[in-house]
Tab-separated table of C-alpha atoms and ligand atoms in Angstrom:
chain	number	residue	atom	x	y	z
A	311	MET	CA	-0.168	-0.130	0.009
A	312	ALA	CA	1.129	3.545	-0.610
A	313	THR	CA	2.287	5.634	2.098
A	314	SER	CA	-0.132	8.680	2.056
A	315	VAL	CA	0.925	11.941	3.441
A	316	LEU	CA	-1.573	15.005	4.315
A	317	ILE	CA	0.157	18.469	4.383
A	318	VAL	CA	-1.875	20.980	6.736
A	319	GLY	CA	-0.422	24.703	5.842
A	320	ALA	CA	0.316	24.247	2.114
A	321	GLY	CA	2.250	27.803	2.425
A	322	ALA	CA	6.166	28.030	1.967
A	323	VAL	CA	7.262	25.303	3.771
A	324	GLY	CA	4.396	22.724	3.522
A	325	ALA	CA	4.654	22.597	0.025
A	326	PHE	CA	8.284	23.179	-0.914
A	327	TYR	CA	8.464	19.731	1.312
A	328	ALA	CA	5.184	18.034	-0.172
A	329	SER	CA	6.849	18.844	-3.808
A	330	ARG	CA	9.629	16.691	-2.677
A	331	LEU	CA	7.836	14.154	-0.882
A	332	SER	CA	5.542	13.575	-3.464
A	333	LEU	CA	8.856	12.074	-5.569
A	334	THR	CA	9.155	9.527	-3.254
A	335	PRO	CA	8.323	6.123	-4.465
A	336	ASN	CA	5.356	4.829	-3.538
A	337	THR	CA	3.833	7.900	-1.771
A	338	THR	CA	0.708	9.906	-2.560
A	339	VAL	CA	0.970	13.586	-1.164
A	340	SER	CA	-2.368	15.551	-0.478
A	341	VAL	CA	-2.834	19.046	0.756
A	342	ILE	CA	-5.414	21.333	3.080
A	343	CYS	CA	-5.082	24.788	1.416
A	344	ARG	CA	-6.578	27.823	2.186
A	345	SER	CA	-6.182	31.443	0.442
A	346	ASN	CA	-4.081	29.489	-2.316
A	347	TYR	CA	-6.884	26.752	-2.682
A	348	LYS	CA	-8.254	28.098	-6.215
A	349	ALA	CA	-4.831	28.530	-7.590
A	350	VAL	CA	-3.433	24.963	-6.506
A	351	GLN	CA	-6.731	23.358	-7.348
A	352	ALA	CA	-6.478	24.859	-11.113
A	353	ASN	CA	-2.732	24.206	-11.539
A	354	GLY	CA	-0.628	22.772	-8.699
A	355	PHE	CA	2.106	24.500	-7.038
A	356	SER	CA	4.667	26.113	-9.710
A	357	VAL	CA	7.914	25.552	-7.451
A	358	SER	CA	11.471	27.173	-8.498
A	359	SER	CA	14.968	26.104	-6.943
A	360	PRO	CA	18.465	26.926	-7.488
A	361	LEU	CA	19.010	22.716	-6.314
A	362	TYR	CA	15.882	21.521	-8.072
A	363	GLY	CA	15.316	23.259	-10.979
A	364	SER	CA	11.774	24.856	-11.943
A	365	TYR	CA	8.870	22.083	-11.708
A	366	ASN	CA	5.032	21.527	-11.022
A	367	PHE	CA	3.712	19.354	-8.071
A	368	LYS	CA	-0.006	18.461	-8.711
A	369	PRO	CA	-1.029	16.793	-5.198
A	370	HIS	CA	-2.704	13.635	-5.423
A	371	ARG	CA	-5.862	15.341	-3.539
A	372	THR	CA	-6.296	19.236	-2.800
A	373	PHE	CA	-8.662	20.150	-0.229
A	374	SER	CA	-10.149	23.519	0.598
A	375	SER	CA	-10.879	22.986	4.050
A	376	PRO	CA	-9.996	20.611	7.063
A	377	GLU	CA	-13.761	19.468	6.797
A	378	GLU	CA	-13.601	18.662	3.156
A	379	ALA	CA	-10.620	16.300	3.928
A	380	ARG	CA	-12.546	14.655	7.015
A	381	LYS	CA	-15.449	13.933	4.478
A	382	SER	CA	-13.073	12.074	2.266
A	383	ARG	CA	-12.912	9.512	4.889
A	384	GLU	CA	-9.062	9.172	3.652
A	385	THR	CA	-6.704	7.680	6.762
A	386	TRP	CA	-2.980	9.403	6.739
A	387	ASP	CA	0.309	7.960	7.705
A	388	TYR	CA	1.995	11.088	8.108
A	389	VAL	CA	-0.139	14.868	8.569
A	390	LEU	CA	2.728	17.538	8.397
A	391	VAL	CA	1.866	20.377	10.106
A	392	SER	CA	3.619	23.791	8.826
A	393	THR	CA	1.220	26.584	9.175
A	394	LYS	CA	2.826	29.133	11.331
A	395	ALA	CA	2.803	28.747	15.100
A	396	LEU	CA	0.798	31.075	16.381
A	397	PRO	CA	-0.624	29.764	19.873
A	398	ASP	CA	-1.854	33.449	20.688
A	399	VAL	CA	-4.527	32.998	17.819
A	400	SER	CA	-5.196	29.612	17.148
A	401	ASP	CA	-4.503	25.871	18.210
A	402	ASP	CA	-3.725	24.487	14.896
A	403	SER	CA	-3.988	20.869	16.566
A	404	GLU	CA	-7.709	21.145	16.189
A	405	ILE	CA	-7.319	21.114	12.776
A	406	LEU	CA	-6.448	17.271	12.897
A	407	GLU	CA	-9.352	15.988	14.850
A	408	GLU	CA	-10.495	13.091	12.927
A	409	LEU	CA	-7.831	13.496	10.498
A	410	VAL	CA	-5.195	10.949	12.981
A	411	SER	CA	-5.710	7.668	13.888
A	412	ASP	CA	-3.438	5.630	16.326
A	413	THR	CA	-1.074	4.771	13.337
A	414	THR	CA	-0.949	8.106	11.948
A	415	ALA	CA	2.583	10.129	13.012
A	416	ILE	CA	1.910	13.970	13.317
A	417	VAL	CA	4.941	15.860	11.805
A	418	LEU	CA	5.638	19.410	13.135
A	419	VAL	CA	7.289	21.354	10.551
A	420	GLN	CA	7.839	24.857	12.697
A	421	ASN	CA	9.792	27.317	14.190
A	422	GLY	CA	9.942	27.646	18.204
A	423	LEU	CA	9.861	26.223	21.467
A	424	GLY	CA	6.921	24.186	22.914
A	425	ILE	CA	4.967	23.829	19.751
A	426	GLU	CA	4.469	19.919	20.530
A	427	GLU	CA	2.222	20.441	23.409
A	428	PRO	CA	-0.954	21.263	22.016
A	429	TYR	CA	-0.306	17.735	19.655
A	430	VAL	CA	0.635	16.112	22.815
A	431	LYS	CA	-2.448	16.885	24.990
A	432	ARG	CA	-4.880	16.409	22.414
A	433	PHE	CA	-3.877	12.798	20.728
A	434	PRO	CA	-1.574	11.829	23.320
A	435	LYS	CA	-1.448	8.370	21.755
A	436	THR	CA	-0.473	9.435	18.378
A	437	THR	CA	3.340	9.567	17.412
A	438	ILE	CA	4.825	13.014	17.019
A	439	LEU	CA	7.622	13.891	15.267
A	440	SER	CA	9.360	17.499	15.845
A	441	ALA	CA	11.256	19.037	13.046
A	442	VAL	CA	13.489	21.671	12.508
A	443	THR	CA	14.039	23.028	9.165
A	444	ILE	CA	16.748	25.888	8.092
A	445	VAL	CA	15.422	25.735	4.614
A	446	SER	CA	14.410	29.211	2.800
A	447	ALA	CA	11.677	29.659	0.877
A	448	ALA	CA	8.725	31.878	0.108
A	449	GLN	CA	5.186	31.869	-1.579
A	450	THR	CA	5.322	34.765	-4.054
A	451	SER	CA	1.792	34.564	-4.954
A	452	PRO	CA	-0.808	32.017	-4.491
A	453	GLY	CA	0.590	28.331	-5.471
A	454	VAL	CA	3.933	29.694	-6.605
A	455	ILE	CA	6.818	28.382	-4.513
A	456	LYS	CA	9.883	30.208	-4.567
A	457	HIS	CA	12.861	27.989	-2.567
A	458	ASN	CA	15.606	30.121	-2.243
A	459	ARG	CA	18.307	28.134	-0.656
A	460	TRP	CA	19.184	25.030	1.690
A	461	THR	CA	17.393	21.946	2.519
A	462	ARG	CA	18.689	21.122	6.102
A	463	ILE	CA	15.522	19.611	8.123
A	464	SER	CA	16.344	17.462	11.443
A	465	ILE	CA	13.583	15.179	12.797
A	466	GLY	CA	13.136	13.686	16.090
A	467	PRO	CA	10.514	11.793	18.050
A	468	TYR	CA	9.038	13.935	20.658
A	469	LEU	CA	9.098	11.854	23.774
A	470	ARG	CA	8.840	14.033	26.781
A	471	HIS	CA	8.686	11.379	29.135
A	472	LEU	CA	11.945	10.746	28.465
A	473	ASP	CA	13.416	14.099	30.068
A	474	SER	CA	12.493	12.641	33.264
A	475	GLY	CA	12.007	9.090	33.312
A	476	GLU	CA	12.427	5.794	31.500
A	477	GLY	CA	11.554	5.003	27.353
A	478	ARG	CA	8.286	3.217	26.821
A	479	PRO	CA	7.782	0.029	24.369
A	480	SER	CA	5.839	2.596	22.229
A	481	ASP	CA	8.848	4.610	21.884
A	482	ALA	CA	10.466	2.164	19.238
A	483	ARG	CA	7.313	2.828	16.855
A	484	ALA	CA	7.978	6.354	16.841
A	485	VAL	CA	11.531	5.943	16.074
A	486	GLY	CA	10.586	3.747	13.384
A	487	GLN	CA	7.918	6.061	11.943
A	488	ASN	CA	10.614	9.011	12.240
A	489	ASP	CA	13.458	6.894	10.262
A	490	LYS	CA	10.704	6.033	7.527
A	491	PHE	CA	9.790	10.058	6.960
A	492	VAL	CA	13.588	10.911	6.964
A	493	ARG	CA	14.490	8.670	4.458
A	494	MET	CA	11.106	9.631	2.341
A	495	LEU	CA	12.625	12.994	2.368
A	496	LYS	CA	15.897	11.792	1.087
A	497	ASP	CA	14.172	9.814	-1.630
A	498	GLY	CA	12.479	13.084	-2.810
A	499	GLY	CA	16.032	14.810	-3.066
A	500	ILE	CA	16.484	16.276	0.335
A	501	LYS	CA	19.842	14.720	0.934
A	502	ASP	CA	20.441	16.460	4.221
A	503	ALA	CA	17.038	15.022	5.984
A	504	GLU	CA	18.532	13.719	9.223
A	505	ALA	CA	16.783	11.691	11.995
A	506	TYR	CA	17.577	12.923	15.741
A	507	SER	CA	16.690	11.323	19.122
A	508	HIS	CA	14.524	12.862	21.384
A	509	SER	CA	16.627	14.934	23.369
A	510	LYS	CA	19.476	15.900	20.617
A	511	LEU	CA	16.224	17.294	18.639
A	512	GLN	CA	14.977	19.923	21.332
A	513	ALA	CA	18.839	20.897	21.518
A	514	VAL	CA	18.725	21.713	17.618
A	515	ARG	CA	15.427	23.604	18.587
A	516	TRP	CA	17.125	25.853	21.190
A	517	HIS	CA	19.930	26.443	18.455
A	518	LYS	CA	17.686	27.168	15.805
A	519	ILE	CA	16.132	29.591	18.675
A	520	ALA	CA	19.021	31.281	19.176
A	521	ILE	CA	19.458	32.730	15.667
A	522	ASN	CA	15.872	33.352	15.130
A	523	ALA	CA	15.244	35.383	18.734
A	524	ALA	CA	18.047	36.985	17.544
A	525	MET	CA	17.161	38.227	14.053
A	526	ASN	CA	13.559	38.362	13.678
A	527	PRO	CA	12.509	40.917	16.500
A	528	SER	CA	15.738	42.940	15.990
A	529	SER	CA	15.088	43.330	12.364
A	530	VAL	CA	11.349	44.468	13.452
A	531	LEU	CA	12.912	46.634	15.938
A	532	SER	CA	15.001	48.204	13.459
A	533	ALA	CA	12.806	49.192	11.170
A	534	GLY	CA	13.050	46.436	8.557
A	535	SER	CA	16.719	45.561	8.446
A	536	THR	CA	18.171	42.612	6.504
A	537	ASN	CA	20.417	40.075	8.441
A	538	ALA	CA	23.414	40.974	6.730
A	539	SER	CA	23.101	44.834	7.585
A	540	MET	CA	22.222	43.811	10.898
A	541	ALA	CA	25.227	41.598	11.320
A	542	LEU	CA	27.516	43.987	9.905
A	543	ASP	CA	26.641	47.039	12.127
A	544	PRO	CA	28.959	47.324	14.851
A	545	GLU	CA	26.271	48.194	17.425
A	546	LEU	CA	23.557	45.688	16.387
A	547	SER	CA	26.036	42.860	15.779
A	548	ILE	CA	26.960	42.831	19.372
A	549	HIS	CA	23.188	42.740	20.218
A	550	LEU	CA	22.775	40.005	18.232
A	551	LYS	CA	25.945	37.903	19.774
A	552	GLY	CA	24.179	39.082	23.354
A	553	VAL	CA	21.105	37.736	22.656
A	554	MET	CA	22.504	34.071	20.522
A	555	ASP	CA	24.529	33.805	23.820
A	556	GLU	CA	21.971	34.003	26.346
A	557	VAL	CA	19.922	31.480	24.734
A	558	LEU	CA	22.797	29.306	23.896
A	559	SER	CA	24.480	29.343	27.518
A	560	THR	CA	20.638	29.058	28.980
A	561	ALA	CA	19.842	25.812	26.786
A	562	PRO	CA	22.149	23.543	28.164
A	563	LYS	CA	20.836	24.169	31.772
A	564	VAL	CA	17.364	23.470	30.495
A	565	LEU	CA	18.283	20.604	28.445
A	566	GLY	CA	20.745	19.047	30.973
A	567	PRO	CA	24.142	18.675	31.021
A	568	ALA	CA	24.285	15.558	28.351
A	569	SER	CA	23.397	18.361	25.610
A	570	SER	CA	26.285	20.177	25.853
A	571	SER	CA	28.644	18.125	23.819
A	572	LEU	CA	25.672	18.242	20.781
A	573	PHE	CA	25.511	22.346	21.235
A	574	GLU	CA	29.699	21.848	20.983
A	575	SER	CA	29.106	20.498	17.585
A	576	LEU	CA	26.996	23.259	16.421
A	577	ALA	CA	27.410	26.961	15.112
A	578	THR	CA	28.828	29.404	17.550
A	579	SER	CA	27.190	32.861	17.710
A	580	GLU	CA	30.796	33.846	16.006
A	581	GLN	CA	30.086	31.652	12.809
A	582	ILE	CA	26.468	32.463	12.564
A	583	LEU	CA	27.355	36.267	12.519
A	584	ARG	CA	30.146	35.677	9.977
A	585	SER	CA	28.075	33.692	7.766
A	586	THR	CA	25.187	35.922	8.060
A	587	GLN	CA	27.743	38.903	7.113
A	588	LYS	CA	28.552	37.094	4.057
A	589	ASN	CA	24.756	36.481	2.817
A	590	THR	CA	23.906	40.049	1.405
A	591	SER	CA	21.194	38.265	-0.451
A	592	GLY	CA	19.109	41.272	1.169
A	593	SER	CA	17.024	38.613	3.045
A	594	LYS	CA	14.967	39.791	5.989
A	595	PRO	CA	13.591	37.326	8.992
A	596	SER	CA	9.819	36.246	8.371
A	597	MET	CA	9.028	37.943	11.876
A	598	GLN	CA	9.620	41.203	9.746
A	599	LEU	CA	7.714	40.076	6.631
A	600	ASP	CA	4.500	39.550	8.849
A	601	TRP	CA	5.063	42.808	10.568
A	602	GLU	CA	5.513	44.368	7.239
A	603	SER	CA	1.982	42.978	6.115
A	604	GLY	CA	0.332	43.507	9.070
A	605	LYS	CA	0.107	39.778	10.042
A	606	ARG	CA	0.349	38.103	13.808
A	607	MET	CA	4.310	37.207	14.748
A	608	GLU	CA	5.511	34.058	15.858
A	609	LEU	CA	6.119	36.048	19.510
A	610	GLU	CA	5.008	33.318	21.582
A	611	VAL	CA	6.825	30.375	20.518
A	612	ILE	CA	10.244	32.311	19.091
A	613	LEU	CA	10.251	34.381	22.576
A	614	GLY	CA	7.610	34.241	25.030
A	615	ASN	CA	7.908	30.166	25.795
A	616	PRO	CA	11.837	30.068	25.714
A	617	VAL	CA	11.087	32.925	28.516
A	618	ARG	CA	8.768	31.040	30.371
A	619	ILE	CA	10.176	27.540	30.002
A	620	ALA	CA	13.948	28.956	30.999
A	621	ARG	CA	11.900	30.857	33.864
A	622	GLU	CA	10.342	27.449	35.064
A	623	GLN	CA	13.635	26.053	35.891
A	624	GLY	CA	14.538	29.297	37.833
A	625	LEU	CA	16.366	30.949	34.772
A	626	GLU	CA	16.013	34.601	33.763
A	627	MET	CA	16.980	35.477	29.924
A	628	PRO	CA	16.908	39.184	30.133
A	629	ARG	CA	17.696	40.281	26.594
A	630	LEU	CA	14.776	38.212	25.427
A	631	GLN	CA	12.584	38.826	27.550
A	632	THR	CA	12.903	42.598	26.817
A	633	LEU	CA	12.656	42.126	22.962
A	634	TYR	CA	9.020	39.786	23.830
A	635	ALA	CA	7.636	42.653	25.963
A	636	LEU	CA	8.461	45.044	23.396
A	637	LEU	CA	7.209	43.593	20.605
A	638	LYS	CA	4.244	42.204	22.204
A	639	MET	CA	3.177	45.643	23.015
A	640	ALA	CA	4.139	46.944	19.816
A	641	GLN	CA	1.963	44.331	18.295
A	642	SER	CA	-1.142	44.964	20.143
A	643	ASN	CA	-0.696	48.621	19.867
A	644	ARG	CA	-0.729	48.078	15.836
A	645	ASP	CA	-4.062	45.721	16.274
A	646	ALA	CA	-5.635	47.772	18.422
A	647	ALA	CA	-4.963	51.146	15.770
A	648	LYS	CA	-6.186	48.641	12.999
A	649	GLN	CA	-9.414	48.039	14.571
A	650	GLN	CA	-10.124	51.463	15.600
A	651	LYS	CA	-9.580	52.585	12.002
A	652	SER	CA	-11.942	49.862	10.647
A	653	LYS	CA	-14.570	51.040	13.290
A	654	MET	CA	-14.449	54.484	11.794
B	1321	NAP	N1	9.496	30.239	5.069
B	1321	NAP	C1	10.872	29.703	5.556
B	1321	NAP	O1	11.624	29.907	4.670
B	1321	NAP	C2	10.610	28.847	6.699
B	1321	NAP	C3	12.232	28.341	7.163
B	1321	NAP	C4	12.146	27.723	8.248
B	1321	NAP	C5	11.131	27.516	9.064
B	1321	NAP	N2	10.081	28.398	8.766
B	1321	NAP	C6	8.683	28.188	9.979
B	1321	NAP	O2	7.730	26.887	8.923
B	1321	NAP	C7	6.244	27.348	9.466
B	1321	NAP	C8	5.524	27.667	7.907
B	1321	NAP	O3	6.435	28.974	7.630
B	1321	NAP	P1	5.872	29.491	6.261
B	1321	NAP	O4	7.110	30.332	5.664
B	1321	NAP	O5	5.488	28.017	5.364
B	1321	NAP	O6	4.381	30.015	6.329
B	1321	NAP	P2	3.355	30.275	5.219
B	1321	NAP	O7	3.835	30.476	3.632
B	1321	NAP	O8	2.659	31.438	5.857
B	1321	NAP	O9	2.418	28.975	5.405
B	1321	NAP	C9	1.464	28.869	5.997
B	1321	NAP	C10	0.414	28.146	5.655
B	1321	NAP	O10	-0.726	27.704	6.656
B	1321	NAP	C11	-1.653	28.035	5.989
B	1321	NAP	N3	-3.036	28.058	6.872
B	1321	NAP	C12	-3.063	28.432	8.233
B	1321	NAP	N4	-3.674	28.104	9.189
B	1321	NAP	C13	-4.516	27.357	8.123
B	1321	NAP	C14	-5.990	26.398	8.411
B	1321	NAP	N5	-6.152	26.901	9.808
B	1321	NAP	N6	-5.935	25.646	7.733
B	1321	NAP	C15	-5.249	25.679	6.474
B	1321	NAP	N7	-4.243	26.187	5.978
B	1321	NAP	C16	-3.862	27.392	7.064
B	1321	NAP	C17	-1.743	29.299	5.392
B	1321	NAP	O11	-2.589	29.906	4.856
B	1321	NAP	P3	-3.291	31.449	4.418
B	1321	NAP	O12	-2.297	31.637	3.159
B	1321	NAP	O13	-4.942	31.497	3.607
B	1321	NAP	O14	-2.780	32.238	5.244
B	1321	NAP	C18	-0.535	29.313	4.799
B	1321	NAP	O15	-0.544	28.613	3.297
B	1321	NAP	C19	6.781	28.682	10.497
B	1321	NAP	O16	6.662	28.173	11.476
B	1321	NAP	C20	7.836	29.054	10.177
B	1321	NAP	O17	8.689	29.821	11.125
B	1321	NAP	C21	9.805	28.749	7.621
């Protein structure tokens, strides 16, 4: 039987990985669309990439809503979620009601910390695979996906009972589902897809947070700076390094000493700054793009949750807390002004 994959959140990241998974032998890939439904239903996705060239990806089934996917009564081996993680706006785990069975694996391809929790709470018996990607992609118009660079995706089963106790018999199934998904991505041409253990994947998540928490809010608060211009600016680069070091020094204290060796193998704040200085393509962080277009930013999962998770263990992150407090208020002032304007 073919392996069936359903994508929830078929935007830049979801559609890009869907298009690669669709090339895996004996695999069908379907999507739930929202604002891009008409375009995708008519023409599929048009993908352009410096690595894979230009191609069209026609999903196996294109659903206009979660309800339509539910009505299809299809069963899914993997449900990949790549909506923006906005727990202050919606609990997207709700979308998956009646779409997952006990044998489905939910794959979360989203930035941030603590993103797995709503899914564990709602589907305690279902495998959750947690994925961190450093792909750079954008949906430039409905159904048109521009892959800019990078493909790295790190995936591990989310088994939080291992943080404080022993493994369970069901862990082996989750590890198997994880390994199979990584093989499927590799078969689809994603050569740097990599399987991780639960604890190592959480370390990778914290490491990505170091970059996101530094670049994203700083771009918004400096009125739309590019990553490179911030890394090249003498004062801003000190600030970026300060934020990254704060996250990278807090993470091993939260995750436990066993994670220290993994952090030693990942890029340091100096290395991240040097490589950002060289990337003068003019790219801006996603939070700035969301701010520019009046959308909600992923503040809670990139800033709020790390601050809260650290605080639960008696640790403060003053740089992150400052960025979080300022941007949260800026966002709420902006939304209030928008609401006021719409009433006039
Ligand atoms: N883009 C990147 O290069 C990149 C790189 C690394 C990590 N990430 C992370 O990956 C995640 C996804 O980012 P993205 O850039 O792919 O975002 P995106 O382009 O905005 O895609 C999100 C998609 O989810 C859809 N969606 C949201 N709620 C939905 C719902 N209830 N039902 C159906 N569809 C829904 C959106 O539809 P609408 O268009 O109708 O809103 C949109 O198509 C984020 O956590 C982001 O931080 C992104």
